[in-house]
Each structure stands twice: as structure tokens, then as C-alpha cells.
Short mmCIF file of C-alpha atoms in Angstrom, two decimals:
data_model
loop_
_atom_site.label_atom_id
_atom_site.label_comp_id
_atom_site.label_asym_id
_atom_site.label_seq_id
_atom_site.Cartn_x
_atom_site.Cartn_y
_atom_site.Cartn_z
CA UNK J 26 106.91 71.61 119.30
CA UNK J 27 102.86 70.96 119.42
CA UNK J 28 101.93 67.71 118.17
CA UNK J 29 98.29 66.89 117.14
CA UNK J 30 97.23 63.47 118.19
CA UNK J 31 93.67 63.56 117.40
CA UNK J 32 92.22 60.23 115.29
CA UNK J 33 89.64 60.53 112.58
CA UNK J 34 86.83 59.29 114.72
CA UNK J 35 87.45 62.19 117.25
CA UNK J 36 87.89 64.61 114.13
CA UNK J 37 84.37 63.38 112.96
CA UNK J 38 82.84 63.69 116.70
CA UNK J 39 84.18 67.04 116.92
CA UNK J 40 83.28 68.74 113.52
CA UNK J 41 79.35 66.88 113.96
CA UNK J 42 79.30 68.75 117.37
CA UNK J 43 80.52 72.10 116.09
CA UNK J 44 77.73 74.29 114.46
CA UNK J 45 78.84 75.99 111.25
CA UNK J 46 77.72 79.48 110.85
CA UNK J 47 76.74 80.02 106.74
CA UNK J 48 77.75 83.99 107.66
CA UNK J 49 80.75 83.29 109.19
CA UNK J 50 81.44 80.57 106.18
CA UNK J 51 80.66 83.21 103.34
CA UNK J 52 82.24 86.25 105.11
CA UNK J 53 85.47 83.87 105.14
CA UNK J 54 85.36 82.89 101.70
CA UNK J 55 85.00 86.51 100.63
CA UNK J 56 87.53 87.79 102.75
CA UNK J 57 89.78 85.93 100.23
CA UNK J 58 88.59 88.09 97.25
CA UNK J 59 92.09 88.91 96.14
CA UNK J 60 92.76 85.43 96.08
CA UNK J 61 89.58 84.47 94.19
CA UNK J 62 89.96 87.51 91.54
CA UNK J 63 93.53 85.78 90.66
CA UNK J 64 92.10 82.50 90.52
CA UNK J 65 88.96 84.07 87.93
CA UNK J 66 91.98 85.64 86.09
CA UNK J 67 93.73 82.61 85.36
CA UNK J 68 90.77 80.81 84.69
CA UNK J 69 89.98 83.23 81.97
CA UNK J 70 93.52 83.41 80.67
CA UNK J 71 93.88 79.76 80.65
CA UNK J 72 90.28 79.05 79.24
CA UNK J 73 90.44 82.27 76.66
CA UNK J 74 94.28 80.96 75.30
CA UNK J 75 92.72 77.14 74.83
CA UNK J 76 89.29 78.10 73.38
CA UNK J 77 91.01 80.98 71.22
CA UNK J 78 93.59 78.29 69.65
CA UNK J 79 91.12 75.88 69.08
CA UNK J 80 88.90 78.21 66.99
CA UNK J 81 91.77 79.46 65.35
CA UNK J 82 92.52 75.75 64.06
CA UNK J 83 88.95 75.48 63.30
CA UNK J 84 89.34 78.75 61.21
CA UNK J 85 92.07 77.49 59.35
CA UNK J 86 90.24 74.30 58.27
CA UNK J 87 87.30 75.91 57.15
CA UNK J 88 89.61 78.25 54.94
CA UNK J 89 91.41 75.02 53.74
CA UNK J 90 88.02 73.37 52.86
CA UNK J 91 87.04 76.78 51.23
CA UNK J 92 90.13 76.33 48.78
CA UNK J 93 89.68 73.02 47.94
CA UNK J 94 85.91 73.42 47.20
CA UNK J 95 87.29 76.44 44.95
CA UNK J 96 89.98 74.40 42.99
CA UNK J 97 87.52 71.19 42.44
CA UNK J 98 84.54 73.45 41.12
CA UNK J 99 86.42 75.81 38.98
CA UNK J 100 84.18 74.65 36.14
CA UNK J 101 80.94 75.80 37.71
CA UNK J 102 79.50 78.87 38.38
CA UNK J 103 81.42 81.90 39.80
CA UNK J 104 79.48 81.55 42.63
CA UNK J 105 80.67 78.55 44.30
CA UNK J 106 83.81 79.90 45.88
CA UNK J 107 82.20 82.99 47.41
CA UNK J 108 79.81 80.55 49.20
CA UNK J 109 82.62 78.87 50.49
CA UNK J 110 84.36 82.27 51.82
CA UNK J 111 80.78 83.37 53.33
CA UNK J 112 80.48 79.77 55.14
CA UNK J 113 84.14 80.55 56.67
CA UNK J 114 83.00 84.19 57.62
CA UNK J 115 80.28 82.65 59.51
CA UNK J 116 82.25 80.02 61.03
CA UNK J 117 84.81 82.74 62.52
CA UNK J 118 81.68 84.43 63.93
CA UNK J 119 80.30 81.45 65.51
CA UNK J 120 83.72 80.38 66.56
CA UNK J 121 84.33 83.24 68.84
CA UNK J 122 81.37 83.49 70.18
CA UNK J 123 82.05 79.96 71.17
CA UNK J 124 85.42 81.33 72.49
CA UNK J 125 83.69 84.05 74.76
CA UNK J 126 81.26 81.27 76.22
CA UNK J 127 84.42 78.93 77.04
CA UNK J 128 86.47 81.45 78.76
CA UNK J 129 83.71 82.78 80.95
CA UNK J 130 83.03 79.08 81.73
CA UNK J 131 86.70 78.67 82.38
CA UNK J 132 87.17 81.37 84.77
CA UNK J 133 83.92 80.60 86.80
CA UNK J 134 84.69 76.94 86.64
CA UNK J 135 88.15 77.99 88.27
CA UNK J 136 86.64 80.32 90.91
CA UNK J 137 83.92 77.20 91.80
CA UNK J 138 87.08 74.97 92.59
CA UNK J 139 88.69 77.48 94.64
CA UNK J 140 85.40 78.33 96.64
CA UNK J 141 84.98 74.38 96.82
CA UNK J 142 88.86 73.77 98.03
CA UNK J 143 88.11 76.37 100.62
CA UNK J 144 84.90 75.17 101.56
CA UNK J 145 86.60 71.81 102.35
CA UNK J 146 89.27 73.21 104.51
CA UNK J 147 86.77 74.95 106.64
CA UNK J 148 84.72 71.69 107.50
CA UNK J 149 88.14 70.17 107.80
CA UNK J 150 89.45 72.50 110.00
CA UNK J 151 90.85 71.46 113.44
CA UNK J 152 91.37 75.12 115.07
CA UNK J 153 88.75 76.95 116.82
CA UNK J 154 87.05 79.65 115.53
CA UNK J 155 85.85 83.05 116.40
CA UNK J 156 82.28 82.20 115.72
CA UNK J 157 82.43 78.83 117.92
CA UNK J 158 80.44 78.70 121.07
CA UNK J 159 82.71 77.20 124.09
CA UNK J 160 79.68 76.61 125.52
CA UNK J 161 78.12 74.29 123.22
CA UNK J 162 81.30 72.58 122.23
CA UNK J 163 82.86 72.12 125.68
CA UNK J 164 80.02 72.82 128.21
CA UNK J 165 81.92 75.81 129.80
CA UNK J 166 80.92 79.33 130.04
CA UNK J 167 82.16 81.86 127.67
CA UNK J 168 83.46 84.70 129.22
CA UNK J 169 84.11 86.84 126.22
CA UNK J 170 85.07 87.18 122.99
CA UNK J 171 88.20 89.72 122.42
CA UNK J 172 88.00 90.91 118.94
CA UNK J 173 91.24 92.35 116.77
CA UNK J 174 92.21 95.81 117.00
CA UNK J 175 89.79 97.63 114.07
CA UNK J 176 92.03 99.17 111.55
CA UNK J 177 90.27 101.59 109.25
CA UNK J 178 90.46 100.14 105.86
CA UNK J 179 90.11 102.36 102.77
CA UNK J 180 89.17 99.23 101.07
CA UNK J 181 85.14 99.39 100.84
CA UNK J 182 84.88 95.31 100.12
CA UNK J 183 87.08 95.00 103.30
CA UNK J 184 84.65 97.14 105.14
CA UNK J 185 81.84 95.68 103.68
CA UNK J 186 82.99 91.79 104.19
CA UNK J 187 83.66 92.86 108.18
CA UNK J 188 80.09 94.14 108.87
CA UNK J 189 78.78 90.75 107.20
CA UNK J 190 81.10 89.19 109.68
CA UNK J 191 79.26 90.39 112.85
CA UNK J 192 75.70 90.53 110.94
CA UNK J 193 73.00 90.63 113.85
CA UNK J 194 75.78 91.18 116.39
CA UNK J 195 76.36 93.95 118.50
CA UNK J 196 80.06 95.52 117.52
CA UNK J 197 82.45 96.37 120.36
CA UNK J 198 85.87 97.60 120.43
CA UNK J 199 88.60 95.65 121.60
CA UNK J 200 88.93 97.68 124.72
CA UNK J 201 85.55 97.25 125.28
CA UNK J 202 85.65 93.51 124.71
CA UNK J 203 88.41 93.39 127.51
CA UNK J 204 86.45 95.29 129.86
CA UNK J 205 83.92 92.83 129.60
CA UNK J 206 85.65 89.67 129.88
CA UNK J 207 87.55 91.14 132.90
CA UNK J 208 84.08 91.87 134.51
CA UNK J 209 82.98 88.64 134.03
CA UNK J 210 85.95 86.75 135.35
CA UNK J 211 85.92 88.86 138.39
CA UNK J 212 82.23 87.69 139.07
CA UNK J 213 82.86 84.28 138.41
CA UNK J 214 85.90 84.45 140.75
CA UNK J 215 83.77 86.19 143.46
CA UNK J 216 81.01 83.41 143.46
CA UNK J 217 83.44 80.78 143.71
CA UNK J 218 84.98 82.56 146.58
CA UNK J 219 88.41 82.94 144.75
CA UNK J 220 90.83 85.74 145.10
CA UNK J 221 93.27 83.99 142.70
CA UNK J 222 92.94 82.92 138.91
CA UNK J 223 95.12 81.35 136.21
CA UNK J 224 94.63 82.23 132.67
CA UNK J 225 95.99 79.41 130.45
CA UNK J 226 95.98 78.43 126.79
CA UNK J 227 98.11 77.14 124.18
CA UNK J 228 100.51 78.96 122.21
CA UNK J 229 99.61 82.56 123.76
CA UNK J 230 102.26 83.91 121.74
CA UNK J 231 100.30 83.74 118.72
CA UNK J 232 98.04 86.45 119.29
CA UNK J 233 96.38 85.90 123.27
CA UNK J 234 99.39 86.66 125.24
CA UNK J 235 98.78 90.63 124.75
CA UNK J 236 95.30 90.06 125.98
CA UNK J 237 96.35 88.14 129.01
CA UNK J 238 98.41 90.67 129.93
CA UNK J 239 95.72 93.32 129.79
CA UNK J 240 93.41 91.09 131.56
CA UNK J 241 95.58 90.71 134.37
CA UNK J 242 96.47 94.66 135.23
CA UNK J 243 92.51 94.85 135.13
CA UNK J 244 91.59 92.11 137.16
CA UNK J 245 95.12 93.09 140.12
CA UNK J 246 93.19 96.48 140.01
CA UNK J 247 90.54 94.41 141.63
CA UNK J 248 92.61 92.77 143.81
CA UNK J 249 92.34 89.63 142.19
CA UNK J 250 95.78 87.80 141.90
CA UNK J 251 96.29 86.61 137.93
CA UNK J 252 98.82 83.77 136.87
CA UNK J 253 99.20 83.26 133.34
CA UNK J 254 100.48 80.02 132.19
CA UNK J 255 101.35 79.17 128.14
CA UNK J 256 101.50 75.79 126.95
CA UNK J 257 100.81 73.84 129.81
CA UNK J 258 100.44 70.50 127.95
CA UNK J 259 103.86 71.01 126.39
CA UNK J 260 105.45 72.55 129.28
CA UNK J 261 106.24 70.66 132.20
CA UNK J 262 107.42 73.55 134.24
CA UNK J 263 104.02 75.19 133.32
CA UNK J 264 102.20 72.21 134.29
CA UNK J 265 103.79 72.14 137.88
CA UNK J 266 102.56 75.91 138.19
CA UNK J 267 99.19 74.24 138.42
CA UNK J 268 99.76 72.81 141.84
CA UNK J 269 98.75 76.14 143.53
CA UNK J 270 95.97 76.83 141.39
CA UNK J 271 92.13 76.76 142.34
CA UNK J 272 90.51 78.22 139.57
CA UNK J 273 91.38 78.92 136.04
CA UNK J 274 89.83 80.68 132.91
CA UNK J 275 90.85 79.29 129.18
CA UNK J 276 92.47 81.83 127.34
CA UNK J 277 92.29 80.61 123.23
CA UNK J 278 93.59 82.01 119.95
CA UNK J 279 91.07 81.44 117.08
CA UNK J 280 92.57 79.41 114.18
CA UNK J 281 95.93 78.80 116.28
CA UNK J 282 94.39 76.59 119.38
CA UNK J 283 93.30 73.01 118.34
CA UNK J 284 89.75 71.58 119.55
CA UNK J 285 91.50 68.57 121.09
CA UNK J 286 94.24 70.86 123.19
CA UNK J 287 91.25 72.33 124.53
CA UNK J 288 89.68 68.66 125.45
CA UNK J 289 93.03 67.95 126.85
CA UNK J 290 93.66 71.18 128.73
CA UNK J 291 89.77 70.53 130.41
CA UNK J 292 91.15 66.99 131.22
CA UNK J 293 94.20 68.06 132.76
CA UNK J 294 92.45 70.67 135.02
CA UNK J 295 89.54 68.23 136.02
CA UNK J 296 92.34 65.98 137.20
CA UNK J 297 93.92 68.02 139.34
CA UNK J 298 90.24 69.14 140.64
CA UNK J 299 90.57 72.87 139.50
CA UNK J 300 87.61 74.72 139.17
CA UNK J 301 87.01 76.03 135.42
CA UNK J 302 85.49 79.48 135.52
CA UNK J 303 84.83 79.59 131.64
CA UNK J 304 86.47 80.52 128.69
CA UNK J 305 87.77 83.62 126.45
CA UNK J 306 88.24 83.35 122.48
CA UNK J 307 90.64 85.52 121.20
CA UNK J 308 90.37 86.85 117.55
#
């Protein structure tokens, strides 16, 4: 069981150090466009129902007032009831304009609240994101970013959001990202005089395990022995495997690994005198 022991002070410091990518934030919000549409529709239905009911009540009151006016003024000119009914008709038009405005306002208010909640969650997020830079956060080299398998979506909105997320960035396929990451690991290991490296991270089964296996195959073809260690912080047997390790590469899954878990991993390998070659983030 993974536990999170980070304090609020640590979280505030981590949030201050983390650069917030505006494009990544916008793309994240837009990627939940289906939920936003549902929220907008719920706001429109709820606000429309409330405003419609209130307009109906006001219309009934206007008709009642017109009827009272007609009864009280029977001895005056015949035009008076017509004026009351004309006023009632005008009120109906005015009230239904208010209904439309109130309905639209309610829908967009719901949408605004939805976006605000998501934005707050984004700021308070305690898990590493694909847009985060390991160099800036932990002062270790970022050896690669492994993107997800590109799936052809028939939805034009999803394709547009994906292009927005990689705005002003070169786009690579997953296989090319793995090749680049394996090459970066090999170069770093050779410069440190190492012929064996360890790929370690937290909860690799969440999606980074497949990337580690592929990197292992590629590196072993280059005569570099690879050991994969998962959940070193929480598994005593895995932690014991570090005894013979001389160089490690952190492999972390975006939206799975906690920021403070990476800090703990770096502290652990530092105490063991193990060289940190860098880190890799897996989308």
C-alpha cells in the first residue's frame, strides 16, 4: 500500500517550484469536454426550469391582477380590461426573455464552476505530469519522455486537443521516443564507465512497466545489463537489490508517481552512493 506523508509545507514548496504550463492546463481542461458539455447541459436544464417556473408564476400573477382590475372598473370605459390584458401579454414576452437570459447564464455558471474545480485540482495535484521537467524540479537530467501509443480518433475535437498539447513541440511516436531514451541512457552509462544500469520507479505496473521492458531489450542489445526494480520505497526485497547497483535511471508514470516519492527515491540512492544517470517520464 502506497502512503503519502508529504506535509502541507512540502506541498506548497513543491507547487511553487513546479512551473505551470498554461497550454498543458488548457489542454487538460479541454480534454474533459464531454464532462463540460454534460455540466453545461445540467446547468441549462436546472436554470431553465427554475426561471421558467418563476416566469410562469409571474405571468399568473399578472393575469390575476388584470382580472381584479376588470372587476373593480366595470363602470368605467370598456378599454380598461384590454389594457390590463395587453400589459399581461407584454409581461409574458419580457418574462420569457428573462428566462432565456437566466438559462444561458445558469449554464455558463455551471461550466465556470466545473472549470474552477478542475483548475484547483490541477494546482493541488501531487502527482508528476508529463509536462513537468525533471531538470527543473529535481536537478537530474531528463533522458526522455515516452508518449502514449497514438490512437487514431475519429473525433475532430480530440485530435485538435492533442495537437494543442504538443503546441510548438516536435512530435515523436512512442517507438522513436523509446529509441531516443535508450540511446540517452547508453551514452550516460558509458560516460560513467558503467556496463549495467537499474531502471527503478514507483508502481511501474500503472503503465511504465512496458516501457521499462522495451528499454531493457534495446539496452541489452548494446551490451548494457539492465535490472528493473519496482516500488523500491515500499518493498524490502526490491530495496535489497540496490546493494549491487551502481547507476540508476528513474522511470516515473505521469499522474501516478507522487512528487515526494521521487524525492524519497533520490534520497535513497544518494545514501547508497548510487549514481543517478537521469530520469524518464512515461505518459
